[in-house]
Amino acid sequence: MKSMKDIIIGQMEKGPEIMNEGAVAKKIGKDIITEKNKTDRIVRSIHTESLNLIVSEIHQVTSDAKAIRFVSADGYLPVFEAGQYVNIFTEINGVRTSRPYSISSSPKQRGYYEICVARIPTGFVSDFFLDKVKVGDKFEANGPQGVFRFNPVFHYKKSVFLAGGSGITPFMSMTREILESGADREIYLIFGARKAELAIFHKELSAMAELHPNFHYHLVLSESDSECNFRKGFIDAKCIKDIVGEIEGSTFYMCGPPVMTDFCAKALEELNIRPKDIRREMFGARQDIQNEPGWPSNLTGDEVFKLKIGDKVIDAKSSESLLISLERAGVRVNVCCRSGECSLCRVKLVSGNVFLARGVWARHADEKFGYIHSCKAYPSSDVEIEF
Amino acid sequence: MKNYDVIVIGAGNAGLSSAATLALEGKKVCVFEKHNIPGGCGTSFRRGRFEFEVALHQLSSMGTEEKPGPLRKLFKEYGILDQIEWIEIDSLYKVNLPGGLGVALPTTRKGAEETLIKQFPEEKASILAYFDTVYKFCGEMDDFAAASANSTGGEPSNIKKLLTQALFAKKYPYLAKYALKTTDEVLEDFFKSKELQLCLSAYWCFMGMPPERFPFYILAKCTNIYIEDKPFYLRGGSQVISQALTEAIKKAGGDVKFSCGVKKIVVENGEAVGVIDANGQEYRCKKIISNISPIHTYANLVDRELIPREAREYLSGYTVGISALTCFIGLDCPPETIGFTDSFNLIYDDLDANETFKDAYTLFPDKDPIIATCYTVDDPKVSPEGTSIITAGTLKYGTPWEELNPDEYYETKYKAANIIIDRLEKRFPGIRSHIEEIEVATPLTHMRYLNHPGGAIYGYEQDVKSSFVFFPREVFIKNLTFAGGWVNVCGFGPNYMFGNQVAKQVSKEVK
C-alpha cells in the first residue's frame, strides 16, 4: 500500500502530475556536494574576512610619516572601494591590538595595498610601525571595510575633499583612482597641515594637479612662515568658498583629526550644505578623550576602575576605552573599525557606568538591551560586561 | 568536553525560537552563531543617521491584543511580548500598476473586497467568490492540520488509508481542488482583468516565485492571516526581536555564543553526537538543530564519506531559491514630500509579471517588479524627524552575480541601484535629490551575511512541488534535524513558530 502522504496527494487535483515533477527534479537536480565551500570561495573574492599581509616596501614620505606597502601572503588582495580601510593587527610587548588604516593606493591596482602611518604623540602603535617594522614583516588584517567612499547614486561628480594631517590617505586613493582611470569627475582637495614639509604626499599631489586640469590641489598651513606661498590659517567657510567657487552641486568629504573635522563641519554648516552632501570619515579613540563633549566632569582620566568579564577582573583606566583595557589584559575581542561604526566589538554592559564617545552607530536594540561598542566606551565606575 | 542536551547551529529566527523553547523547558541548550549579533535575516545596520531594517516587512500571525494570533501567544510564552513596542500596519499592501493606478488594500476582509469591487465593479461576484474560497480553503487547511496533529504518528493502518482514499476529497473539497494549484491557475479561473489578478497575487514576492509558479495555498494563507491577524511592525525592527529572544534564552539558562560558528558536526556510528566550533573546541549533545541551510549542514559540516547517500539524493530534488537586490535608502525629507503614502508597495511597469520576472535571472533590474517599503509610514520615529526610510529592490537570482569578475562588482552594484532609483523617480519625483544615505545589497551581500548558497533569502525555491507536504524535512543522520526557512514556508512568523514546533518535538526526545 502507498504511504499516507502519497494517498492524500493522489486525491488532489494535479496530484500525480506534481509527484512526477518532484521525482524528475530529484533525478536532474544538483548534488549538494557540488556546493561544498562554494559560498566561501565566492564571498572571499570580494569580502575577505582576514588577510595575511607581508610588508613589501616602506617609503619615508615626511620626517614623521611613512608609506607602507603590503602584498598578500596568499597571492590575492580583494577588491575595495577608494576610501576604505584595513584593520591591521599587531602584537607589541605582548599586547595584541589593531589599528584601522585607510588604504592610500588606487583600487585600480591590487598588486599591493599602501597605507600611511604618521607619528602620533604617545601613539604606541604608530611608533611601532615607524620605528620597528621592516620589509618582510607579516601581519594579519581584516579585509577592506568602510563606507567613506564615493557613491555615484547620489554624490555629485564635483568632489571637495577636506583633509587634515594623515587624513589625506583615503583621498590619495580616491584621487589616484579618478585620475588614473580618467573618470568624468572634478576634485578640489583642500589639505590642512601644520607646515608644508609635514604634508604627506605633497609632492605627488602637486605633480598630479599640474598634469590633470580636473584636479585642484590647495595646501592650507596653520603654522607657515610669511615667505611661503601657500594659503595660511584653517579650512574655514571663506577658504572653502574662495577655492571651490560654486559650492552648489558638490559633495564634501572630510577626513582628519576630530578637532579639524569639527571645525570644517561648522564651516560647511555656515555654507548651508545639506547633511546629505557631507561625508565624514569616522575617527578612532582620541588621545585626549577628556576634551570630548560630555566627558564626566568628576573624572580626571587617571582613575583606574575594575572591569569584570566572566571570571576575570582587570584594571580599566577611565581615559582608555574598554576595548584597550581588554586588549591589555590579553582578552581576545572581535574588532574592526575601532571607531564605533562596525559594531564588531559590541559587548553587553551588565553593571556599572560608561562614558560613550561620539560617533557610535548603535542599533535601537543595542540601546534597549544595554549593549555598547567597547571601542568607544570609557569606564566611569567599576564595570561588568559580557560578550 | 562540555555537554548539552541540544546544540543549535545558527541564531536565525528559527534557531533562536527553538533555543528559547528548549531553554524554557529546562533543557541545556547552546546556540552557535558565527556573527557577532543574533538574527540572521532578522537584523539591521546603521548608516549615518539611519538604522535600516534588513528583511522584515510585515510580521504575520500576531493578531491584536483582544484577538491574539499564534505568534503573539508564542512571544508571550517567551516573555518578550511586553518588551516590544508593536505597531499595527494599516494597509495590507499597495499594488502600483503600469500607467499609474495604485490600489491599496485595507486590512479587513470587507474593506479589501469593497476596495477591489470599487476598482473592478464588473467582477464583483468573482471577487466575493474568491475571498469566500480563500477563507474556506484556509479553514480546511486548519482542520486538516489539526487532524494530522492528533494522529499518533507513524504510518497509519491500511483501513485508515483506504478510508482516506475514499473520503479525502469529500471531506476536504477545497484542499483537494486548490492545494496543488499555482496562483495563476486559480486567479485566471476567477478573474478576467490582469490588473485585478495582480492586485490579489502580491504576496508572491514574499516567497520569490512568480504568480505562474507561486503555490496558491501560500497566497491563500498569506491573504487569510494578514487579514485576520493584521500585519505588524515593531519599534527598532526585527533586530529587537532577535535580541529579545537571545536575552530570553540566556535568562532561562541557555548559552548563546557569538562570533563562534560551527566548523564540524561530529558523527559517530551514523548519529550526530556533537559539534566542533570555529576555535576547535568540541561539544557533545543529544540532538542538533541546524538553522542553516541543509546544503551547508551536510556539504560543509559533515565529512564527505559520512553524508548519507539518501540525503544527497533527496536534496537534489530541491532548487536553491532566489536572492535580492535591495537599496536601503535614507531620505532627508518626509515620505509625503515625494508622494510615498503606503507602507508596503509592489510596483509593476508591465502587466505581465511572469515575463518581467525573467529579469530576476539577469544582473540589472530593468523591468522586474519593484518591492518598496516605507518604514516611516509604519513608524514615524524610525529615523530623525523630517527624514524617512525606504527600502526598494527586486528579487534576483545569485548566479549572474556569482559570475561577475570581482573588479566589476562595485560598478555593477551601483549601476543596478541607479536603475532602481531611476524607476522610482518616475513614480516618486524628487526621490533621488533627497537621498542622504543609500546602501545597496546584492545577492553576494546576502551570501556574505547569511552564508546561503546563491545568497538565497527564502531558502529553496518554493514552488508547488517543493512546498506544502514536500518540504525537505526528512532526517537522514540520526539526531540531526532542521529548523528554518529552508525546510518550511519561509517568513518571520512561520520560522519563529516552526522553530518552536521543532523544539517541542526535540524536547520530547531528549528526556
Coordinates of C-alpha atoms in Angstrom, one line a residue, chain B residues 35-484:
Chain B
H35 CA 28.2 36.6 13.5
N36 CA 28.6 39.0 16.5
I37 CA 24.9 39.7 16.7
P38 CA 21.8 37.4 16.6
G39 CA 19.1 37.3 14.0
G40 CA 20.4 36.1 10.7
C41 CA 17.9 37.8 8.3
G42 CA 16.3 39.4 11.4
T43 CA 18.7 42.2 11.8
S44 CA 19.5 45.8 11.0
F45 CA 22.5 48.0 10.2
R46 CA 23.4 51.7 10.6
R47 CA 24.4 54.3 8.1
G48 CA 24.8 57.9 9.2
R49 CA 21.6 59.0 11.0
F50 CA 19.7 55.9 9.9
E51 CA 19.1 52.4 11.1
F52 CA 18.0 50.1 8.3
E53 CA 15.8 47.0 8.7
V54 CA 17.3 44.2 6.6
A55 CA 14.4 41.9 6.0
L56 CA 11.2 42.3 7.9
H57 CA 8.3 44.0 6.0
Q58 CA 5.3 42.8 7.9
L59 CA 5.1 40.4 10.7
S60 CA 2.2 37.9 10.3
S61 CA 0.2 35.9 12.9
M62 CA 0.5 38.5 15.6
G63 CA -3.2 39.3 16.0
T64 CA -4.4 42.1 18.2
E65 CA -4.4 42.2 22.0
E66 CA -8.1 41.4 22.0
K67 CA -7.7 38.6 19.5
P68 CA -4.2 37.3 19.8
G69 CA -2.7 35.3 17.0
P70 CA -0.4 32.3 17.5
L71 CA 2.8 34.4 17.2
R72 CA 1.6 36.9 19.9
K73 CA 0.9 33.9 22.2
L74 CA 4.3 32.4 21.5
F75 CA 6.1 35.7 22.2
K76 CA 4.1 35.9 25.4
E77 CA 5.4 32.4 26.4
Y78 CA 8.9 33.6 25.7
G79 CA 8.3 36.6 28.0
I80 CA 9.2 39.1 25.3
L81 CA 5.8 40.3 24.2
D82 CA 5.7 43.3 26.6
Q83 CA 9.3 44.2 26.0
I84 CA 8.5 45.3 22.4
E85 CA 6.5 48.2 21.0
W86 CA 4.3 46.6 18.4
I87 CA 3.0 48.7 15.6
E88 CA -0.1 47.7 13.7
I89 CA 0.2 48.4 10.0
D90 CA -3.0 49.9 8.4
S91 CA -2.9 48.5 4.9
L92 CA -2.1 45.1 3.5
Y93 CA -0.2 46.4 0.6
K94 CA -0.5 48.8 -2.3
V95 CA -0.2 47.5 -5.9
N96 CA 1.1 50.1 -8.3
L97 CA 0.1 49.2 -11.8
P98 CA 1.5 50.3 -15.1
G99 CA 0.0 53.6 -16.1
G100 CA -0.1 55.0 -12.5
L101 CA -3.1 53.3 -11.0
G102 CA -2.5 52.3 -7.4
V103 CA -4.7 50.0 -5.4
A104 CA -4.1 49.9 -1.6
L105 CA -5.9 47.1 0.3
P106 CA -7.2 47.8 3.8
T107 CA -6.6 45.1 6.5
T108 CA -10.2 43.9 6.8
R109 CA -11.8 41.4 4.5
K110 CA -14.8 43.6 3.9
G111 CA -12.5 46.6 3.3
A112 CA -10.4 44.7 0.8
E113 CA -13.4 43.3 -1.0
E114 CA -15.0 46.8 -1.3
T115 CA -11.8 48.4 -2.5
L116 CA -11.5 45.9 -5.2
I117 CA -15.2 46.0 -6.2
K118 CA -15.0 49.8 -6.4
Q119 CA -12.0 49.5 -8.8
F120 CA -13.3 46.5 -10.8
P121 CA -17.1 46.6 -10.5
E122 CA -17.7 44.3 -13.4
E123 CA -16.0 41.4 -11.5
K124 CA -17.9 42.0 -8.2
A125 CA -19.3 38.4 -8.0
S126 CA -15.9 36.9 -8.7
I127 CA -14.2 39.0 -6.1
L128 CA -16.7 37.9 -3.4
A129 CA -16.5 34.3 -4.5
Y130 CA -12.7 34.4 -4.4
F131 CA -12.5 35.6 -0.8
D132 CA -15.0 33.0 0.1
T133 CA -12.8 30.4 -1.5
V134 CA -9.7 31.6 0.2
Y135 CA -11.4 31.5 3.6
K136 CA -13.0 28.1 3.1
F137 CA -9.7 26.7 1.8
C138 CA -7.8 28.0 4.8
G139 CA -10.5 26.6 7.1
E140 CA -9.9 23.2 5.7
M141 CA -6.2 23.6 5.9
D142 CA -6.5 24.3 9.6
D143 CA -8.9 21.3 10.1
F144 CA -6.6 19.1 8.2
A145 CA -3.5 20.2 10.2
A146 CA -5.4 19.7 13.5
A147 CA -6.5 16.2 12.4
S148 CA -2.9 15.3 11.4
A149 CA -1.5 16.6 14.7
N150 CA -3.9 14.3 16.6
S151 CA -2.8 11.2 14.7
T152 CA -0.5 9.1 16.7
G153 CA 2.5 9.3 14.2
G154 CA 4.0 6.6 12.1
E155 CA 2.2 5.1 9.1
P156 CA -1.5 4.5 9.8
S157 CA -3.3 1.2 9.2
N158 CA -4.4 0.1 5.8
I159 CA -8.0 0.6 6.8
K160 CA -7.4 4.2 7.6
K161 CA -5.5 4.6 4.3
L162 CA -8.4 3.1 2.4
L163 CA -10.8 5.4 4.2
T164 CA -8.7 8.4 3.4
Q165 CA -8.5 7.4 -0.2
A166 CA -12.3 7.2 -0.4
L167 CA -13.2 10.2 1.7
F168 CA -10.4 12.8 1.5
A169 CA -11.9 14.8 -1.4
K170 CA -15.3 14.8 0.1
K171 CA -14.1 15.9 3.5
Y172 CA -11.7 18.5 2.2
P173 CA -13.1 19.6 -1.2
Y174 CA -11.3 22.9 -1.3
L175 CA -8.0 21.3 -0.3
A176 CA -8.4 18.6 -3.0
K177 CA -9.2 21.2 -5.6
Y178 CA -6.7 24.0 -4.8
A179 CA -3.9 22.8 -2.6
L180 CA -1.6 21.9 -5.6
K181 CA -2.6 24.8 -7.9
T182 CA -0.5 27.7 -8.7
T183 CA -1.6 31.3 -8.1
D184 CA -2.2 31.9 -11.8
E185 CA -4.2 28.8 -12.3
V186 CA -6.6 29.9 -9.6
L187 CA -6.7 33.6 -10.3
E188 CA -7.2 33.1 -14.1
D189 CA -10.2 30.9 -13.2
F190 CA -11.8 33.6 -11.2
F191 CA -10.9 36.8 -12.9
K192 CA -10.7 38.4 -16.4
S193 CA -8.8 41.5 -15.5
K194 CA -5.0 41.1 -15.4
E195 CA -4.8 44.2 -13.2
L196 CA -7.2 42.6 -10.7
Q197 CA -5.1 39.5 -10.6
L198 CA -2.1 41.5 -9.8
C199 CA -3.9 43.2 -7.0
L200 CA -4.6 39.8 -5.4
S201 CA -1.3 38.0 -6.1
A202 CA 1.0 40.5 -4.4
Y203 CA 2.3 38.0 -1.8
W204 CA 4.2 36.1 -4.4
C205 CA 7.1 38.5 -3.7
F206 CA 7.3 37.2 -0.1
M207 CA 8.3 33.8 -1.5
G208 CA 10.1 34.8 -4.6
M209 CA 8.1 32.8 -7.0
P210 CA 6.3 34.5 -9.9
P211 CA 2.5 34.1 -10.0
E212 CA 2.7 31.3 -12.6
R213 CA 4.7 29.2 -10.1
F214 CA 3.7 30.6 -6.7
P215 CA 1.7 28.0 -4.8
F216 CA -1.9 29.2 -4.4
Y217 CA -2.0 27.7 -0.9
I218 CA 0.7 30.1 0.3
L219 CA -1.1 33.0 -1.3
A220 CA -4.4 32.0 0.3
K221 CA -2.8 31.5 3.7
C222 CA -1.0 34.9 3.5
T223 CA -4.2 36.7 2.5
N224 CA -6.1 35.0 5.2
I225 CA -3.7 35.5 8.1
Y226 CA -2.7 39.1 7.2
I227 CA -6.4 40.0 7.2
E228 CA -7.3 38.0 10.3
D229 CA -4.1 38.6 12.4
K230 CA -3.2 42.0 10.8
P231 CA 0.3 42.9 9.6
F232 CA 2.6 44.2 12.3
Y233 CA 5.9 46.0 12.6
L234 CA 7.8 47.0 15.7
R235 CA 9.9 49.8 17.0
G236 CA 13.5 49.2 16.3
G237 CA 12.9 46.5 13.7
S238 CA 13.5 42.8 13.7
Q239 CA 16.9 43.1 15.5
V240 CA 14.8 43.9 18.6
I241 CA 13.0 40.5 18.4
S242 CA 16.3 38.7 17.7
Q243 CA 17.9 40.4 20.7
A244 CA 14.9 39.9 23.0
L245 CA 14.9 36.2 22.1
T246 CA 18.6 36.0 22.9
E247 CA 18.1 37.6 26.3
A248 CA 15.2 35.2 26.9
I249 CA 17.4 32.1 26.1
K250 CA 20.1 33.3 28.4
K251 CA 17.7 34.2 31.2
A252 CA 16.3 30.6 31.0
G253 CA 19.8 29.3 31.4
G254 CA 20.7 28.7 27.8
D255 CA 24.0 29.7 26.2
V256 CA 24.4 31.8 23.1
K257 CA 27.9 32.0 21.6
F258 CA 28.5 34.8 19.2
S259 CA 31.4 35.2 16.7
C260 CA 31.6 31.4 17.0
G261 CA 30.3 29.3 14.2
V262 CA 30.3 25.6 14.0
K263 CA 33.1 24.1 11.9
K264 CA 32.1 20.5 12.0
I265 CA 29.3 18.1 13.1
V266 CA 30.7 15.1 14.9
V267 CA 29.0 11.9 13.5
E268 CA 29.7 8.6 15.2
N269 CA 28.1 5.3 14.0
G270 CA 25.7 7.3 11.8
E271 CA 24.5 9.5 14.6
A272 CA 25.2 13.2 15.3
V273 CA 26.8 13.4 18.7
G274 CA 28.3 16.8 18.9
V275 CA 30.0 19.7 17.1
I276 CA 33.4 21.4 16.9
D277 CA 33.3 25.2 16.9
A278 CA 35.4 27.6 14.9
N279 CA 38.0 27.7 17.7
G280 CA 38.4 23.9 17.5
Q281 CA 36.5 23.3 20.8
E282 CA 34.4 20.2 20.8
Y283 CA 31.0 19.9 22.4
R284 CA 28.7 16.9 22.9
C285 CA 25.0 16.8 22.7
K286 CA 21.9 14.6 22.4
K287 CA 20.4 16.5 19.5
I288 CA 21.4 19.1 16.9
I289 CA 19.0 21.6 15.4
S290 CA 20.5 23.1 12.3
N291 CA 19.2 26.6 11.5
I292 CA 21.5 26.9 8.5
S293 CA 20.8 25.5 5.0
P294 CA 20.7 21.7 4.7
I295 CA 23.2 22.1 1.9
H296 CA 25.8 23.7 4.1
T297 CA 24.9 21.5 7.0
Y298 CA 25.8 18.3 5.1
A299 CA 28.3 19.5 2.5
N300 CA 30.4 21.7 4.8
L301 CA 29.9 20.4 8.3
V302 CA 29.8 16.6 7.8
D303 CA 32.8 14.6 6.4
R304 CA 32.0 13.7 2.9
E305 CA 32.1 9.9 3.4
L306 CA 29.6 10.3 6.3
I307 CA 27.0 12.2 4.3
P308 CA 24.2 9.7 3.7
R309 CA 23.7 9.0 0.1
E310 CA 19.9 9.2 0.7
A311 CA 20.3 12.8 1.9
R312 CA 22.2 13.7 -1.3
E313 CA 19.6 12.1 -3.5
Y314 CA 16.7 13.6 -1.5
L315 CA 18.0 17.2 -1.5
S316 CA 18.9 17.1 -5.2
G317 CA 15.2 17.4 -5.9
Y318 CA 15.2 21.0 -4.5
T319 CA 16.5 24.1 -6.2
V320 CA 18.3 26.9 -4.4
G321 CA 15.9 29.8 -4.3
I322 CA 16.1 33.5 -5.2
S323 CA 18.1 36.3 -3.6
A324 CA 17.5 40.0 -3.8
L325 CA 19.0 43.3 -4.9
T326 CA 17.9 45.9 -2.4
C327 CA 18.5 49.6 -1.9
F328 CA 18.3 50.8 1.7
I329 CA 17.5 54.5 1.3
G330 CA 17.6 57.2 3.9
L331 CA 15.9 60.4 2.7
D332 CA 16.3 63.9 4.1
C333 CA 12.5 64.6 3.7
P334 CA 9.3 63.0 5.0
P335 CA 7.7 60.4 2.7
E336 CA 4.9 62.6 1.6
T337 CA 7.3 65.1 0.0
I338 CA 7.9 62.6 -2.7
G339 CA 4.3 61.2 -2.7
F340 CA 5.0 57.9 -0.8
T341 CA 1.9 57.1 1.1
D342 CA 1.7 53.4 1.8
S343 CA 3.9 51.1 3.9
F344 CA 4.3 48.1 1.5
N345 CA 4.3 48.6 -2.3
L346 CA 4.6 46.4 -5.3
I347 CA 5.4 48.4 -8.4
Y348 CA 4.8 47.0 -11.8
D349 CA 6.0 48.6 -15.0
D350 CA 4.4 45.9 -17.1
L351 CA 1.2 43.8 -16.7
D352 CA 3.0 40.5 -17.4
A353 CA 4.6 39.8 -14.0
N354 CA 5.8 36.4 -15.1
E355 CA 7.6 37.7 -18.1
T356 CA 9.2 40.6 -16.3
F357 CA 10.2 38.3 -13.5
K358 CA 12.5 36.6 -16.0
D359 CA 14.8 39.6 -15.4
A360 CA 15.4 38.0 -12.0
Y361 CA 17.9 35.8 -13.8
T362 CA 19.9 38.8 -15.1
L363 CA 22.0 41.4 -13.3
F364 CA 20.1 44.6 -13.9
P365 CA 16.6 45.4 -12.7
D366 CA 15.3 47.0 -15.9
K367 CA 11.8 45.6 -15.8
D368 CA 11.3 43.4 -12.8
P369 CA 8.6 44.3 -10.3
I370 CA 10.0 46.6 -7.5
I371 CA 9.1 45.9 -4.0
A372 CA 9.3 49.1 -1.9
T373 CA 8.6 49.5 1.8
C374 CA 8.5 52.8 3.6
Y375 CA 9.1 52.2 7.3
T376 CA 8.4 55.8 8.2
V377 CA 4.7 55.2 7.2
D378 CA 4.5 52.5 9.9
D379 CA 6.7 54.3 12.5
P380 CA 7.3 58.0 12.0
K381 CA 10.1 57.7 14.7
V382 CA 12.1 55.1 12.7
S383 CA 14.5 57.9 11.7
P384 CA 15.1 61.5 12.9
E385 CA 12.3 64.0 12.4
G386 CA 12.0 65.2 8.9
T387 CA 13.7 62.2 7.4
S388 CA 12.4 58.9 6.2
I389 CA 13.5 55.3 5.3
I390 CA 12.5 53.4 2.2
T391 CA 13.9 50.1 1.1
A392 CA 13.3 49.3 -2.5
G393 CA 14.5 46.3 -4.5
T394 CA 13.9 43.5 -6.8
L395 CA 14.2 39.7 -6.4
K396 CA 17.3 38.4 -8.2
Y397 CA 18.9 35.0 -8.5
G398 CA 22.5 34.8 -7.4
T399 CA 24.1 33.2 -10.4
P400 CA 24.9 36.3 -12.6
W401 CA 26.4 38.0 -9.6
E402 CA 28.4 34.9 -8.8
E403 CA 29.8 35.0 -12.3
L404 CA 30.9 38.7 -12.1
N405 CA 34.6 39.4 -12.2
P406 CA 35.3 40.9 -8.7
D407 CA 36.7 44.0 -10.4
E408 CA 33.3 44.7 -11.9
Y409 CA 31.4 44.2 -8.7
Y410 CA 31.1 47.7 -7.2
E411 CA 30.5 49.4 -10.5
T412 CA 27.8 46.8 -11.3
K413 CA 26.2 47.2 -7.9
Y414 CA 25.9 51.0 -8.2
K415 CA 24.6 50.7 -11.8
A416 CA 21.9 48.3 -10.7
A417 CA 20.9 50.7 -7.8
N418 CA 20.8 53.6 -10.2
I419 CA 18.3 51.7 -12.4
I420 CA 16.0 51.2 -9.4
I421 CA 16.3 54.8 -8.4
D422 CA 15.5 55.9 -11.9
R423 CA 12.4 53.8 -12.0
L424 CA 11.3 55.1 -8.6
E425 CA 11.9 58.6 -9.7
K426 CA 9.1 58.2 -12.3
R427 CA 6.6 57.2 -9.6
F428 CA 8.0 59.4 -6.8
P429 CA 9.5 62.5 -8.4
G430 CA 12.4 64.0 -6.4
I431 CA 13.4 60.9 -4.6
R432 CA 17.0 61.0 -5.9
S433 CA 17.6 64.6 -4.8
H434 CA 16.6 63.7 -1.3
I435 CA 18.9 60.7 -0.8
E436 CA 21.1 61.2 2.2
E437 CA 22.2 57.6 2.6
I438 CA 21.9 54.6 0.3
E439 CA 23.4 51.2 0.8
V440 CA 23.0 48.5 -1.8
A441 CA 22.7 44.8 -1.0
T442 CA 23.3 42.4 -3.9
P443 CA 22.8 38.6 -3.9
L444 CA 26.5 38.5 -2.9
T445 CA 25.8 40.6 0.2
H446 CA 23.2 38.2 1.3
M447 CA 25.6 35.4 0.6
R448 CA 28.2 37.1 2.7
Y449 CA 26.0 37.6 5.7
L450 CA 23.7 34.6 5.6
N451 CA 26.2 32.2 4.1
H452 CA 23.3 30.8 2.0
P453 CA 24.1 29.2 -1.4
G454 CA 23.1 31.6 -4.1
G455 CA 22.5 34.3 -1.5
A456 CA 19.1 32.7 -1.2
I457 CA 16.8 34.7 1.1
Y458 CA 13.9 32.3 1.3
G459 CA 15.8 29.0 1.2
Y460 CA 14.8 26.6 -1.5
E461 CA 12.5 27.7 -4.4
Q462 CA 9.0 27.4 -3.0
D463 CA 7.1 26.2 -6.0
V464 CA 4.3 23.7 -5.7
K465 CA 6.5 20.6 -6.0
S466 CA 8.9 21.9 -3.3
S467 CA 6.4 23.1 -0.7
F468 CA 3.3 22.1 1.2
V469 CA 3.8 18.4 2.1
F470 CA 7.0 18.4 0.1
F471 CA 9.4 20.4 2.3
P472 CA 12.8 18.9 2.7
R473 CA 12.3 17.9 6.3
E474 CA 13.3 14.3 6.3
V475 CA 16.1 13.3 8.7
F476 CA 19.0 11.2 7.4
I477 CA 21.5 11.5 10.2
K478 CA 20.0 10.5 13.5
N479 CA 19.8 13.3 16.0
L480 CA 20.4 16.0 13.4
T481 CA 17.3 17.9 12.4
F482 CA 16.5 21.3 10.8
A483 CA 14.6 24.4 11.6
G484 CA 14.3 27.5 9.3

